[in-house]
Short mmCIF file of C-alpha atoms in Angstrom, two decimals:
data_model
loop_
_atom_site.label_atom_id
_atom_site.label_comp_id
_atom_site.label_asym_id
_atom_site.label_seq_id
_atom_site.Cartn_x
_atom_site.Cartn_y
_atom_site.Cartn_z
CA MET A 1 22.93 -17.20 -16.37
CA SER A 2 20.04 -14.75 -16.46
CA GLY A 3 18.37 -14.54 -19.91
CA ARG A 4 16.93 -11.20 -19.75
CA LEU A 5 18.09 -7.59 -19.30
CA PHE A 6 15.79 -4.48 -18.97
CA LEU A 7 16.90 -0.85 -19.83
CA GLY A 8 15.04 2.13 -18.69
CA THR A 9 16.03 5.24 -20.91
CA ARG A 10 15.32 8.54 -21.96
CA LYS A 11 13.12 7.52 -24.62
CA ALA A 12 12.02 3.95 -23.73
CA LEU A 13 11.91 0.72 -21.77
CA ILE A 14 14.21 -1.59 -23.89
CA GLU A 15 14.23 -5.45 -23.38
CA VAL A 16 17.28 -7.24 -24.10
CA GLU A 17 17.64 -11.15 -24.26
CA ARG A 18 20.51 -13.62 -24.42
CA ALA A 19 20.12 -15.34 -27.78
CA SER A 20 22.25 -18.25 -28.93
CA LYS A 21 24.53 -15.84 -30.80
CA GLY A 22 24.86 -13.47 -27.94
CA TRP A 23 22.73 -10.48 -26.29
CA ARG A 24 20.48 -8.69 -28.56
CA ILE A 25 17.73 -6.01 -28.39
CA LYS A 26 14.29 -7.65 -28.59
CA ARG A 27 11.83 -4.81 -28.18
CA ALA A 28 10.92 -1.41 -26.84
CA SER A 29 8.06 -0.11 -24.82
CA PHE A 30 6.78 3.42 -24.13
CA SER A 31 8.49 5.08 -27.10
CA GLY A 32 9.52 8.36 -26.63
CA VAL A 33 8.68 8.42 -22.87
CA GLN A 34 11.28 8.59 -20.08
CA VAL A 35 11.63 5.33 -17.85
CA PRO A 36 13.67 6.40 -15.01
CA MET A 37 13.00 3.26 -12.89
CA LEU A 38 11.86 -0.38 -13.48
CA LEU A 39 11.57 -3.70 -11.36
CA PRO A 40 11.28 -7.23 -12.67
CA ASP A 41 9.53 -8.71 -9.88
CA ALA A 42 11.05 -12.31 -8.98
CA ARG A 43 8.26 -13.29 -6.84
CA ASP A 44 5.61 -13.33 -9.64
CA GLY A 45 7.14 -12.46 -12.65
CA THR A 46 5.39 -9.02 -12.87
CA LEU A 47 7.66 -6.39 -14.61
CA TYR A 48 6.93 -2.83 -13.08
CA ALA A 49 7.77 0.53 -14.90
CA ALA A 50 8.14 4.13 -13.82
CA VAL A 51 7.17 6.28 -16.77
CA GLU A 52 7.68 10.11 -16.79
CA HIS A 53 6.05 12.50 -19.10
CA GLY A 54 7.65 15.73 -19.53
CA HIS A 55 4.41 17.53 -19.32
CA TYR A 56 2.20 15.08 -17.45
CA GLY A 57 4.21 13.65 -14.54
CA ALA A 58 5.34 10.45 -13.30
CA LYS A 59 3.12 7.13 -13.72
CA PHE A 60 3.44 3.81 -12.69
CA HIS A 61 2.71 0.72 -15.14
CA ALA A 62 2.83 -3.22 -14.80
CA SER A 63 3.31 -5.94 -17.29
CA ARG A 64 2.04 -9.57 -16.51
CA ASP A 65 3.42 -10.86 -19.66
CA GLY A 66 7.16 -9.82 -19.65
CA GLY A 67 6.59 -6.39 -21.22
CA SER A 68 4.30 -7.48 -24.26
CA THR A 69 1.48 -5.60 -23.02
CA TRP A 70 1.15 -2.80 -20.12
CA GLU A 71 -1.47 -1.68 -17.88
CA GLU A 72 -1.34 1.80 -15.76
CA ARG A 73 -1.47 1.41 -12.15
CA VAL A 74 -1.71 4.16 -9.69
CA SER A 75 1.52 6.40 -9.17
CA PRO A 76 2.35 7.39 -5.56
CA ALA A 77 0.83 10.68 -4.56
CA TYR A 78 1.64 12.79 -1.60
CA PRO A 79 -1.47 13.49 0.81
CA PRO A 80 -2.71 17.02 0.75
CA LYS A 81 -0.32 19.15 2.93
CA PRO A 82 -2.08 20.21 6.34
CA ALA A 83 -2.59 23.89 6.54
CA ASP A 84 -0.72 23.74 9.91
CA ALA A 85 2.36 21.66 8.58
CA PRO A 86 5.42 23.80 8.32
CA ASP A 87 7.33 24.44 5.01
CA ILE A 88 10.68 22.75 4.95
CA ILE A 89 13.17 24.70 3.16
CA CYS A 90 16.02 22.93 1.15
CA SER A 91 19.17 24.62 2.30
CA MET A 92 20.59 24.43 -1.36
CA ARG A 93 17.58 26.07 -2.93
CA GLN A 94 16.13 28.21 -0.25
CA LYS A 95 12.81 26.90 -1.39
CA PRO A 96 10.02 24.98 0.23
CA VAL A 97 10.11 21.35 -0.68
CA PRO A 98 6.94 20.42 -2.39
CA TRP A 99 4.53 17.82 -1.32
CA SER A 100 4.35 16.51 -4.91
CA LEU A 101 5.80 13.59 -6.65
CA GLU A 102 8.51 14.74 -9.22
CA LYS A 103 10.40 11.36 -9.81
CA ILE A 104 9.99 7.74 -8.92
CA TRP A 105 13.73 7.04 -8.21
CA SER A 106 13.64 3.74 -6.54
CA LEU A 107 11.52 0.72 -6.72
CA GLU A 108 12.00 -2.62 -4.88
CA ALA A 109 10.15 -5.59 -3.88
CA GLY A 110 9.04 -6.53 -0.42
CA GLY A 111 9.95 -9.88 1.17
CA LYS A 112 9.64 -12.84 -0.46
CA ASP A 113 6.72 -13.92 1.65
CA GLN A 114 5.03 -10.56 0.87
CA PRO A 115 3.48 -10.90 -2.68
CA GLY A 116 2.48 -7.49 -4.13
CA THR A 117 4.39 -5.52 -1.42
CA LEU A 118 6.46 -2.84 -3.32
CA TRP A 119 8.71 -0.10 -1.59
CA CYS A 120 9.20 3.12 -3.84
CA GLY A 121 11.68 5.93 -3.16
CA THR A 122 10.92 9.32 -4.62
CA ILE A 123 11.98 12.71 -5.39
CA PRO A 124 11.27 15.17 -3.27
CA GLY A 125 12.14 12.55 -0.59
CA GLY A 126 8.98 10.47 0.18
CA LEU A 127 9.05 6.85 0.68
CA PHE A 128 5.83 5.01 -0.41
CA LYS A 129 4.62 1.46 0.35
CA SER A 130 2.08 -0.41 -1.84
CA SER A 131 0.53 -3.90 -0.41
CA ASP A 132 -1.32 -4.53 -3.53
CA ALA A 133 1.07 -4.28 -6.57
CA GLY A 134 0.71 -0.86 -7.15
CA ALA A 135 -3.02 -0.58 -7.16
CA SER A 136 -2.77 1.89 -4.20
CA TRP A 137 0.16 3.53 -2.23
CA SER A 138 0.70 5.27 1.14
CA LEU A 139 3.18 7.67 2.02
CA VAL A 140 5.66 6.25 5.18
CA GLU A 141 4.68 9.35 7.10
CA SER A 142 7.10 8.48 9.81
CA LEU A 143 9.97 9.12 7.71
CA TRP A 144 8.38 12.04 5.89
CA ASN A 145 7.63 13.60 9.41
CA GLU A 146 11.19 12.92 10.91
CA PRO A 147 12.08 16.37 12.16
CA SER A 148 15.78 16.08 10.75
CA ARG A 149 14.22 15.81 7.16
CA ALA A 150 14.78 19.74 7.34
CA LYS A 151 18.32 18.93 7.01
CA TRP A 152 18.23 17.02 3.86
CA PHE A 153 18.98 18.90 0.57
CA GLY A 154 19.03 18.29 -3.27
CA GLY A 155 22.00 17.46 -5.11
CA GLY A 156 21.88 17.07 -8.86
CA TYR A 157 18.03 17.18 -8.74
CA ASP A 158 16.40 20.52 -7.02
CA TRP A 159 15.01 18.16 -4.01
CA PRO A 160 16.42 15.48 -1.89
CA GLY A 161 15.50 11.79 -3.19
CA ILE A 162 15.44 8.27 -2.13
CA HIS A 163 17.52 6.48 -4.60
CA SER A 164 18.35 3.17 -2.68
CA ILE A 165 15.96 0.81 -0.77
CA VAL A 166 17.38 -2.50 0.58
CA VAL A 167 15.09 -4.92 2.10
CA ASP A 168 16.96 -7.46 4.44
CA PRO A 169 16.60 -10.93 2.80
CA ARG A 170 16.52 -12.47 6.35
CA ASP A 171 13.89 -10.24 7.73
CA PRO A 172 11.46 -8.01 5.31
CA HIS A 173 10.78 -5.64 8.18
CA ARG A 174 14.44 -4.47 8.20
CA ILE A 175 15.05 -1.85 5.54
CA LEU A 176 17.63 0.59 4.64
CA VAL A 177 17.19 3.61 2.36
CA ALA A 178 19.78 6.03 1.14
CA ILE A 179 19.13 9.71 0.37
CA SER A 180 20.75 12.11 -1.84
CA CYS A 181 21.60 14.11 0.17
CA GLY A 182 20.24 12.79 3.62
CA GLY A 183 22.37 9.84 4.82
CA VAL A 184 21.37 6.20 5.43
CA TRP A 185 18.23 5.35 7.30
CA GLU A 186 17.23 2.06 8.68
CA THR A 187 13.82 0.73 10.15
CA LEU A 188 13.42 -2.43 11.85
CA ASP A 189 9.70 -2.40 12.10
CA ALA A 190 8.73 -2.10 8.32
CA GLY A 191 8.72 1.63 8.44
CA ALA A 192 7.09 2.43 11.65
CA SER A 193 10.31 4.12 13.13
CA TRP A 194 13.50 5.23 11.73
CA SER A 195 17.17 5.63 12.59
CA CYS A 196 20.04 7.47 10.65
CA HIS A 197 23.33 5.71 10.95
CA GLY A 198 26.59 6.32 9.37
CA LYS A 199 29.54 6.28 11.85
CA GLY A 200 32.77 6.97 9.72
CA ILE A 201 31.02 8.52 6.75
CA VAL A 202 32.68 11.93 5.75
CA ASN A 203 30.83 14.47 3.74
CA ASP A 204 34.12 16.59 2.48
CA TYR A 205 32.29 19.37 0.83
CA MET A 206 30.11 20.28 3.65
CA PRO A 207 31.45 22.71 6.36
CA PRO A 208 33.93 21.08 8.75
CA GLU A 209 31.34 21.10 11.80
CA LEU A 210 29.06 19.22 9.47
CA ALA A 211 31.07 16.88 7.71
CA GLU A 212 30.51 13.85 9.87
CA ASP A 213 26.78 14.49 10.63
CA PRO A 214 25.28 11.31 9.25
CA VAL A 215 22.02 13.18 8.23
CA VAL A 216 23.90 15.47 5.84
CA GLN A 217 25.71 12.39 3.90
CA ASP A 218 25.67 12.34 0.26
CA PRO A 219 25.50 8.34 -0.57
CA HIS A 220 25.08 8.04 -4.38
CA ARG A 221 24.20 4.43 -4.02
CA ILE A 222 24.35 1.57 -1.82
CA ALA A 223 24.10 -2.21 -2.37
CA ILE A 224 24.00 -5.15 -0.11
CA CYS A 225 25.63 -8.74 -0.43
CA ALA A 226 22.59 -11.23 -0.61
CA ALA A 227 24.63 -13.95 1.02
CA ALA A 228 25.89 -11.78 3.77
CA PRO A 229 23.30 -9.00 4.17
CA ASP A 230 25.54 -7.08 7.14
CA THR A 231 27.92 -6.10 4.27
CA ILE A 232 26.92 -3.05 2.34
CA TRP A 233 29.05 -1.07 -0.13
CA MET A 234 28.44 2.46 -0.89
CA GLN A 235 29.29 4.82 -3.61
CA HIS A 236 29.55 8.24 -2.02
CA HIS A 237 30.27 11.57 -3.21
CA ASN A 238 33.33 11.62 -1.48
CA GLY A 239 34.64 8.19 -1.54
CA ILE A 240 33.94 4.36 -1.38
CA PHE A 241 32.74 3.00 2.08
CA ARG A 242 31.96 -0.35 3.26
CA SER A 243 29.91 -1.41 6.28
CA THR A 244 30.07 -5.02 7.78
CA ASP A 245 27.69 -4.52 10.68
CA GLY A 246 24.41 -3.50 8.65
CA GLY A 247 25.17 -0.05 8.03
CA ARG A 248 25.83 1.31 11.39
CA ALA A 249 29.69 1.90 11.03
CA TRP A 250 31.50 2.50 7.70
CA THR A 251 35.36 2.13 6.55
CA ARG A 252 36.36 4.56 3.95
CA PHE A 253 38.52 3.41 1.13
CA MET A 254 40.86 5.97 -0.42
CA ASN A 255 42.88 3.52 -2.67
CA ALA A 256 40.52 3.36 -5.28
CA ASN A 257 42.23 2.89 -8.91
CA PRO A 258 41.74 5.21 -10.95
CA SER A 259 39.06 7.19 -8.97
CA HIS A 260 36.97 6.91 -5.84
CA PHE A 261 34.25 8.95 -7.53
CA GLY A 262 31.28 7.70 -9.18
CA PHE A 263 27.65 6.72 -8.75
CA ALA A 264 26.95 3.10 -9.44
CA VAL A 265 27.94 0.21 -7.14
CA ALA A 266 27.17 -3.53 -7.62
CA VAL A 267 28.02 -6.29 -4.88
CA HIS A 268 28.64 -9.86 -5.80
CA PRO A 269 25.53 -11.83 -4.51
CA CYS A 270 27.62 -14.55 -3.00
CA ASP A 271 30.97 -13.00 -2.08
CA PRO A 272 30.86 -9.79 0.15
CA ARG A 273 34.65 -9.07 -0.59
CA THR A 274 33.60 -8.60 -4.27
CA ALA A 275 32.14 -5.18 -5.78
CA TRP A 276 32.29 -3.14 -8.87
CA PHE A 277 32.16 0.53 -9.56
CA VAL A 278 32.18 2.97 -12.46
CA PRO A 279 34.83 5.43 -11.55
CA GLY A 280 35.04 9.04 -13.02
CA ILE A 281 36.76 12.13 -12.35
CA LYS A 282 35.35 13.86 -9.44
CA ASP A 283 33.34 15.93 -9.55
CA GLU A 284 32.43 18.98 -11.82
CA GLN A 285 33.66 17.11 -14.70
CA ARG A 286 32.04 13.74 -14.27
CA LEU A 287 33.97 11.94 -17.14
CA PRO A 288 35.94 8.88 -17.32
CA SER A 289 39.48 9.25 -15.98
CA GLY A 290 41.80 10.27 -18.95
CA ARG A 291 38.67 9.79 -21.19
CA ALA A 292 39.46 5.93 -20.80
CA LEU A 293 36.23 4.04 -19.59
CA CYS A 294 36.84 1.19 -17.01
CA VAL A 295 34.75 -0.70 -14.53
CA MET A 296 36.69 -0.80 -11.19
CA ARG A 297 36.56 -3.93 -9.09
CA THR A 298 37.78 -5.28 -5.74
CA ARG A 299 37.71 -8.85 -4.81
CA ASP A 300 39.44 -8.57 -1.59
CA GLY A 301 36.94 -6.57 0.45
CA GLY A 302 38.66 -3.03 -0.61
CA GLU A 303 42.44 -3.99 0.04
CA THR A 304 43.08 -3.56 -3.62
CA PHE A 305 40.82 -2.14 -6.58
CA GLU A 306 41.61 -3.00 -10.01
CA PRO A 307 40.24 -1.27 -13.21
CA CYS A 308 38.92 -3.62 -15.70
CA ARG A 309 39.27 -2.16 -19.29
CA LYS A 310 39.33 -5.06 -21.64
CA GLY A 311 36.40 -4.29 -24.42
CA LEU A 312 35.80 -0.78 -23.12
CA PRO A 313 36.77 2.65 -25.11
CA GLN A 314 40.13 3.78 -23.83
CA GLU A 315 40.21 7.15 -25.59
CA HIS A 316 37.94 9.97 -26.32
CA ALA A 317 35.17 8.46 -23.94
CA TYR A 318 32.91 10.58 -22.37
CA HIS A 319 30.58 8.20 -20.69
CA LEU A 320 28.87 8.62 -17.37
CA VAL A 321 26.94 6.03 -15.70
CA TYR A 322 24.27 6.87 -13.46
CA ARG A 323 23.71 5.14 -9.99
CA HIS A 324 21.07 2.70 -11.04
CA CYS A 325 22.81 1.80 -14.51
CA LEU A 326 25.05 -1.07 -13.16
CA ASP A 327 23.59 -4.56 -12.29
CA VAL A 328 24.92 -8.05 -11.73
CA THR A 329 23.10 -11.44 -12.02
CA GLY A 330 22.62 -13.68 -9.05
CA ASP A 331 25.51 -15.84 -9.75
CA GLY A 332 27.94 -12.89 -10.01
CA ARG A 333 29.02 -13.49 -13.35
CA THR A 334 27.21 -11.51 -15.79
CA LEU A 335 27.32 -7.54 -15.46
CA ALA A 336 25.93 -4.99 -17.62
CA PHE A 337 26.10 -1.21 -17.52
CA GLY A 338 24.62 1.77 -19.49
CA SER A 339 25.85 5.25 -20.03
CA THR A 340 24.41 8.77 -20.54
CA THR A 341 25.86 8.63 -24.07
CA GLY A 342 23.56 5.57 -24.89
CA SER A 343 25.93 2.70 -24.86
CA VAL A 344 25.33 -0.52 -22.91
CA TRP A 345 28.28 -2.97 -22.21
CA ILE A 346 27.77 -6.68 -20.74
CA SER A 347 30.26 -8.97 -19.31
CA GLU A 348 29.90 -12.75 -18.70
CA ASP A 349 33.20 -13.00 -16.90
CA GLY A 350 32.70 -11.13 -13.84
CA GLY A 351 33.94 -7.80 -15.24
CA ASP A 352 37.22 -9.28 -17.09
CA SER A 353 35.86 -8.46 -20.32
CA TRP A 354 33.24 -6.45 -21.92
CA GLY A 355 31.15 -6.49 -25.05
CA ARG A 356 29.33 -3.38 -26.47
CA LEU A 357 25.47 -4.08 -26.95
CA SER A 358 24.74 -0.86 -28.71
CA ALA A 359 26.18 2.54 -28.89
CA GLU A 360 22.83 3.99 -30.56
CA LEU A 361 20.41 4.22 -27.49
CA PRO A 362 19.06 6.98 -25.58
CA PRO A 363 20.61 8.34 -22.14
CA ILE A 364 20.57 4.98 -19.88
CA TYR A 365 18.68 5.50 -16.62
CA CYS A 366 18.23 2.09 -15.14
CA VAL A 367 19.83 -1.22 -15.78
CA ARG A 368 18.21 -4.39 -14.08
CA PHE A 369 18.64 -8.04 -15.02
CA GLU A 370 15.34 -10.21 -14.71
CA MET B 1 -16.11 4.75 -23.53
CA GLN B 2 -17.52 4.10 -20.26
CA PRO B 3 -21.33 3.52 -20.16
CA GLY B 4 -22.14 5.89 -17.37
CA PHE B 5 -20.46 8.73 -19.09
CA GLN B 6 -22.36 8.04 -22.17
CA ALA B 7 -25.64 7.92 -20.23
CA ILE B 8 -24.79 11.26 -18.57
CA ASN B 9 -23.71 12.83 -21.73
CA ARG B 10 -26.90 11.61 -23.38
CA ALA B 11 -29.01 13.25 -20.65
CA LEU B 12 -27.00 16.33 -20.79
CA SER B 13 -27.07 16.68 -24.49
CA THR B 14 -31.09 16.56 -24.04
CA LEU B 15 -31.00 19.14 -21.48
CA ASN B 16 -28.30 21.22 -23.36
CA GLN B 17 -31.08 21.90 -26.11
CA ARG B 18 -32.59 24.13 -23.57
CA GLN B 19 -29.46 25.19 -21.54
CA PRO B 20 -25.89 25.63 -22.66
CA MET B 21 -23.10 24.05 -20.75
CA PRO B 22 -19.12 24.55 -20.58
CA THR B 23 -17.46 22.37 -22.99
CA VAL B 24 -13.90 20.78 -21.94
CA GLU B 25 -11.54 19.50 -24.50
CA PHE B 26 -8.00 18.02 -24.25
CA THR B 27 -5.00 18.08 -26.45
CA PRO B 28 -4.55 15.05 -28.73
CA ASN B 29 -1.15 14.82 -27.30
CA LEU B 30 -2.67 13.71 -23.96
CA ALA B 31 -4.68 11.36 -25.58
CA ARG B 32 -1.67 9.40 -26.68
CA GLN B 33 -1.11 8.72 -22.84
CA THR B 34 -4.29 8.15 -21.33
CA THR B 35 -8.22 8.16 -22.01
CA THR B 36 -9.58 11.69 -22.47
CA ARG B 37 -12.47 12.77 -24.28
CA SER B 38 -14.45 15.98 -25.16
CA CYS B 39 -17.30 16.47 -22.97
CA ARG B 40 -19.86 19.02 -21.58
CA VAL B 41 -20.21 19.32 -17.89
CA GLU B 42 -21.78 21.61 -15.47
CA GLY B 43 -19.76 23.85 -13.43
CA ALA B 44 -19.42 27.63 -12.27
CA THR B 45 -15.52 27.35 -12.20
CA VAL B 46 -12.65 25.52 -13.82
CA ALA B 47 -12.49 23.44 -10.79
CA ASP B 48 -16.06 22.28 -10.81
CA ALA B 49 -15.82 21.39 -14.44
CA LEU B 50 -12.58 19.47 -14.21
CA ARG B 51 -14.02 17.72 -10.96
CA ALA B 52 -16.87 16.46 -13.06
CA VAL B 53 -14.69 15.22 -15.91
CA PHE B 54 -12.46 13.23 -13.27
CA GLU B 55 -15.31 11.70 -11.62
CA GLU B 56 -15.88 9.85 -14.94
CA LEU B 57 -12.01 9.49 -16.02
CA PRO B 58 -10.26 9.27 -12.69
CA ALA B 59 -6.94 8.29 -14.09
CA LEU B 60 -6.98 11.44 -16.09
CA ARG B 61 -6.78 13.70 -13.17
CA GLY B 62 -3.05 12.89 -12.20
CA TYR B 63 -2.15 13.95 -15.96
CA VAL B 64 -3.47 17.51 -15.50
CA LEU B 65 -3.09 18.29 -11.80
CA ASP B 66 -0.46 17.65 -9.29
CA ASP B 67 -0.73 15.92 -5.62
CA GLN B 68 -2.01 19.08 -4.41
CA GLY B 69 -4.31 19.63 -6.87
CA ALA B 70 -2.70 22.52 -8.55
CA VAL B 71 -2.14 22.58 -12.45
CA ARG B 72 0.90 20.75 -13.34
CA THR B 73 3.78 22.96 -14.11
CA HIS B 74 3.89 21.97 -17.63
CA VAL B 75 0.24 21.82 -18.40
CA VAL B 76 -1.76 25.03 -19.22
CA ILE B 77 -5.68 25.41 -19.45
CA PHE B 78 -7.47 27.93 -21.60
CA VAL B 79 -10.95 29.18 -20.83
CA ASP B 80 -12.41 30.73 -24.12
CA ALA B 81 -8.85 31.23 -25.34
CA VAL B 82 -7.41 32.87 -22.30
CA ALA B 83 -4.98 30.95 -19.93
CA VAL B 84 -6.50 30.46 -16.65
CA CYS B 85 -4.83 32.74 -13.60
CA ASP B 86 -5.52 30.66 -10.62
CA ARG B 87 -3.39 27.67 -11.35
CA LYS B 88 -3.49 26.40 -7.54
CA ASN B 89 -7.37 26.54 -6.74
CA LEU B 90 -8.73 26.86 -10.54
CA SER B 91 -11.44 29.32 -9.38
CA ASP B 92 -11.42 31.22 -12.71
CA PRO B 93 -15.20 31.42 -13.50
CA LEU B 94 -16.80 29.77 -16.62
CA ARG B 95 -19.83 31.00 -18.37
CA PRO B 96 -22.45 28.63 -19.26
CA ASP B 97 -21.09 28.35 -23.05
CA SER B 98 -17.33 28.50 -22.02
CA GLU B 99 -14.99 26.30 -23.67
CA VAL B 100 -12.13 24.94 -21.67
CA PHE B 101 -9.05 23.66 -23.27
CA VAL B 102 -6.44 21.55 -21.63
CA MET B 103 -3.02 21.17 -23.47
CA GLN B 104 0.68 20.98 -22.69
CA ALA B 105 2.46 23.99 -22.18
CA LEU B 106 5.49 24.63 -24.58
CA SER B 107 8.53 23.83 -22.46
CA GLY B 108 11.56 21.55 -22.55
CA GLY B 109 12.65 19.43 -25.31
#
């Protein structure tokens, strides 16, 4: 069982540890500051944190002692916009997408044999790579200059954003990224070239002639099965999808119980048929169905979905769980999730039952086990 | 304090006895997040003065300016108590005795 859990919140980075009497909050860093993303790097133990100041922008910090002390490293920066580079107009805003970092929205380690290599997804849609643990970053220009980027658009945020980065554990040169809203993209050559896949994904809110265009899809989050990396689960704006061929073709599940709308998804690291979601009412309300909170689980590859409610509030619950706020440990037994209203729950039995860590925290942006 | 900056400021201080120079100051709120200090630098425009400061404190640049070099949306710069007009290119002129103040804009909550 993993002994440490990190929470990125609206007002701090919070470390949680498994003590003899159960999980408890150990300490907080970056008091009063937003922490939209973090990464405990299993390769060398470094803990990375994206730190966002309301006035002064997104920054990048690292700790070599598990969060006791921090040093600021370089945050990703967009290069100067060339004078002859055309403006890309976001279709939902009718404004040009800026060449400027607004949010660090995803952060993942490169391959096990690539120490210090980090991938960072951002709003407004740039993917960045660091080969030196965040001492420097470079924009992956092949994706930023992809002509069909003109079709991407922002959803909850003004601009498109890369929220999911999946590095293939068999081959770190193969990477998937998912974009809200811009579909799922694959590189086989560590970012030199990209293809957009998505056969079978449907975006119901788009005009009918665009609904199956893979470039205008609205994946809220994708997650891979570590032991079976060709299986990928997706929580999409319009349903739950699964691919068993590495993300090329997808099957839609309309039998979710109680709802197929949500943001987060976690996949059992050893069992590709088991995945967890946190459903809500689609989509303007974004509340738990019936104000009763549950985690939804499938253990048979999507044939059935079951709500797991034990230990979760079943009345007057307004918790929304963002896309980065559900995580599972490497053995698939311990899960944690956090809500916009500042509660965090932990399960040590695969989701069967839950215990609340706290109801007093800031809005939760990111939940990750060590 | 970085030794290079101290040396420059000492030299400039000597020079300043004969020739006034613009002063650049930062809100204490910003000092909570990164290294800042009040300093006197040469410069005919806001861009010149900030460039001189950022040469000594490179990490400070990203807190004041965005990726394209414009003033961050939620940062405001005053020159002699007047907010700068050119937030993109920072071309507002400085007098030799101008006081530049960098602060957070009132916004958000």
